[in-house]
Amino acid sequence: MGPRTGRASILLCVVLAATLGGAATAGPLDFGRPFLAVDPYDEVAAMGRGMNVLGHDPVWTDPTQTRFQARHFRTIHNAGFSTVRIALHGLRHMDSDGKLDPAWLATLDSMVAAALQADLHVSLDLHYYDECDADVPGCAARIKAFWGQIAPRYQDASNGLMFELLNEPHGKLDAKTWNAMLPDVLTIVRATNPTRNVVVSPAGWGSIDQLKNLELPAGDRHIIVTVHYYWPMTFTHQGARWVSSTANLSGIRWGSTEERAKVATDFDSVKSWSEAQHRPIFLGEFGAYDRGGADIESRIRYDYTVARQAEAHGFAWAYWQFDSDFIAYDMTTDAWVTPVLYALVPPADTHSARNDLTVGTRRPALK
Ligand code: GLC
């Protein structure tokens, strides 16, 4: 086999691997148009409506068990969404030296490529739970090691790909610790991605009342600030076993005039901070738990209210989440949970949304 044939065979293998979604390296996959620096306000405007995906999917530990398929990115796009936020438990897929598992990276490559090819913006979000409780310096080193591998890997990807440095800093990563760690993490990203938009959350679980404690490097103008909104927790997390204060609650309704007005005033305060700091906002998570005893009418009224208020305040948003819990999509029937979808993307808004949905599904009243 001469060198030409060899190259052709390698190319064929690469194309085949990419087609099957199983390529092992970043290079050959298509990560969208060449990178072009974009103002973060323009990026947020283009991100619009989004969906959290893959947070609890078995694909990360065993790709043969995947629930989420690459085609679901197209399903999400066709239903009227422009963004996906991919929740990554990257700190759990490293060896003791901080090296990311090549198989896990290959899965990530195929998901990123498929999402970008479906014309979606993609926020790669580093999620963690208790990994930083025992050893903060050790955890900081692993967070840096994570971005030290992910940032160069995707440095040529389209600007539609964004890096979200850390989901909901909490526990020992309080505002002081997080503010001190953040510039170092950002410096690692900036070494290979000087003008890519990076998404940053305040400490205190990304709660909106923590924005005032977030300190950002003043000279870096490619930052999008993200917050999460689950207030009131007694409603959104009733019956959720992972939140002890609300785990035993059920039957709490939501949607009074006062409750809806509170979302607007809460977002007014976010908007004031955003304007004062000149940082655009991505509401990266909101929603109400689906299996905890909340009624569906209250849940969709909540989803509708939060999504519309975010839009009225100029924030991009992403619903938590597509599959697993709070579900917008039912993997067992491979179909949208239409009341949730309709609350997020009102059917009149997009032609494709109308075409994609089951005809005859009653849209619950939104009062
Ligand atoms: C956070 C958690 C996630 C949880 C969600 C809603 O993103 O990391 O596990 O399901 O909030 O509580």
PDB file of N, CA and C and ligand atoms in Angstrom, residues 56 127-129 167-168 228 230 237 242 285 320-321 325-326, ligand 1:
ATOM      1  N   HIS A  56     -27.161  13.468  33.352  1.00  0.00           N
ATOM      2  CA  HIS A  56     -27.202  12.198  34.097  1.00  0.00           C
ATOM      3  C   HIS A  56     -27.245  11.011  33.148  1.00  0.00           C
ATOM      4  N   HIS A 127     -19.525  20.353  35.918  1.00  0.00           N
ATOM      5  CA  HIS A 127     -20.365  20.106  37.083  1.00  0.00           C
ATOM      6  C   HIS A 127     -19.540  19.409  38.185  1.00  0.00           C
ATOM      7  N   TYR A 128     -19.867  19.653  39.439  1.00  0.00           N
ATOM      8  CA  TYR A 128     -19.271  18.846  40.527  1.00  0.00           C
ATOM      9  C   TYR A 128     -20.268  18.812  41.674  1.00  0.00           C
ATOM     10  N   TYR A 129     -20.133  17.827  42.527  1.00  0.00           N
ATOM     11  CA  TYR A 129     -20.996  17.753  43.711  1.00  0.00           C
ATOM     12  C   TYR A 129     -20.173  17.971  44.976  1.00  0.00           C
ATOM     13  N   ASN A 167     -19.947  24.765  37.428  1.00  0.00           N
ATOM     14  CA  ASN A 167     -21.364  24.836  37.789  1.00  0.00           C
ATOM     15  C   ASN A 167     -21.532  25.092  39.285  1.00  0.00           C
ATOM     16  N   GLU A 168     -22.361  26.063  39.619  1.00  0.00           N
ATOM     17  CA  GLU A 168     -22.791  26.284  40.996  1.00  0.00           C
ATOM     18  C   GLU A 168     -21.686  26.098  42.028  1.00  0.00           C
ATOM     19  N   HIS A 228     -28.579  30.667  38.225  1.00  0.00           N
ATOM     20  CA  HIS A 228     -29.647  29.658  38.229  1.00  0.00           C
ATOM     21  C   HIS A 228     -30.814  30.192  39.053  1.00  0.00           C
ATOM     22  N   TYR A 230     -34.223  28.886  40.998  1.00  0.00           N
ATOM     23  CA  TYR A 230     -35.136  27.834  41.443  1.00  0.00           C
ATOM     24  C   TYR A 230     -36.030  28.332  42.579  1.00  0.00           C
ATOM     25  N   HIS A 237     -38.408  22.357  44.324  1.00  0.00           N
ATOM     26  CA  HIS A 237     -37.699  21.156  44.772  1.00  0.00           C
ATOM     27  C   HIS A 237     -38.511  20.345  45.789  1.00  0.00           C
ATOM     28  N   TRP A 242     -32.549  15.095  47.116  1.00  0.00           N
ATOM     29  CA  TRP A 242     -31.196  15.632  47.300  1.00  0.00           C
ATOM     30  C   TRP A 242     -31.193  17.014  47.965  1.00  0.00           C
ATOM     31  N   GLU A 285     -29.996  27.483  34.358  1.00  0.00           N
ATOM     32  CA  GLU A 285     -30.889  26.424  34.864  1.00  0.00           C
ATOM     33  C   GLU A 285     -32.106  27.061  35.499  1.00  0.00           C
ATOM     34  N   TRP A 320     -33.597  23.212  32.826  1.00  0.00           N
ATOM     35  CA  TRP A 320     -33.058  21.989  33.454  1.00  0.00           C
ATOM     36  C   TRP A 320     -34.191  20.994  33.563  1.00  0.00           C
ATOM     37  N   GLN A 321     -34.169  19.907  32.802  1.00  0.00           N
ATOM     38  CA  GLN A 321     -33.282  19.466  31.783  1.00  0.00           C
ATOM     39  C   GLN A 321     -34.030  18.562  30.814  1.00  0.00           C
ATOM     40  N   ASP A 325     -34.427  13.957  34.969  1.00  0.00           N
ATOM     41  CA  ASP A 325     -35.386  14.520  35.920  1.00  0.00           C
ATOM     42  C   ASP A 325     -35.806  15.895  35.418  1.00  0.00           C
ATOM     43  N   PHE A 326     -36.903  16.419  35.943  1.00  0.00           N
ATOM     44  CA  PHE A 326     -37.502  17.672  35.463  1.00  0.00           C
ATOM     45  C   PHE A 326     -37.832  17.554  33.959  1.00  0.00           C
TER      46      PHE A 326
HETATM   47  C1  GLC B   1     -27.955  21.313  39.830  1.00  0.00           C
HETATM   48  C2  GLC B   1     -27.441  19.966  40.228  1.00  0.00           C
HETATM   49  C3  GLC B   1     -28.260  18.897  39.577  1.00  0.00           C
HETATM   50  C4  GLC B   1     -29.706  19.064  39.995  1.00  0.00           C
HETATM   51  C5  GLC B   1     -30.180  20.435  39.579  1.00  0.00           C
HETATM   52  C6  GLC B   1     -31.573  20.694  40.111  1.00  0.00           C
HETATM   53  O1  GLC B   1     -27.599  21.513  38.514  1.00  0.00           O
HETATM   54  O2  GLC B   1     -26.091  19.842  39.884  1.00  0.00           O
HETATM   55  O3  GLC B   1     -27.806  17.633  39.936  1.00  0.00           O
HETATM   56  O4  GLC B   1     -30.515  18.081  39.407  1.00  0.00           O
HETATM   57  O5  GLC B   1     -29.338  21.437  40.076  1.00  0.00           O
HETATM   58  O6  GLC B   1     -31.598  20.560  41.505  1.00  0.00           O
END
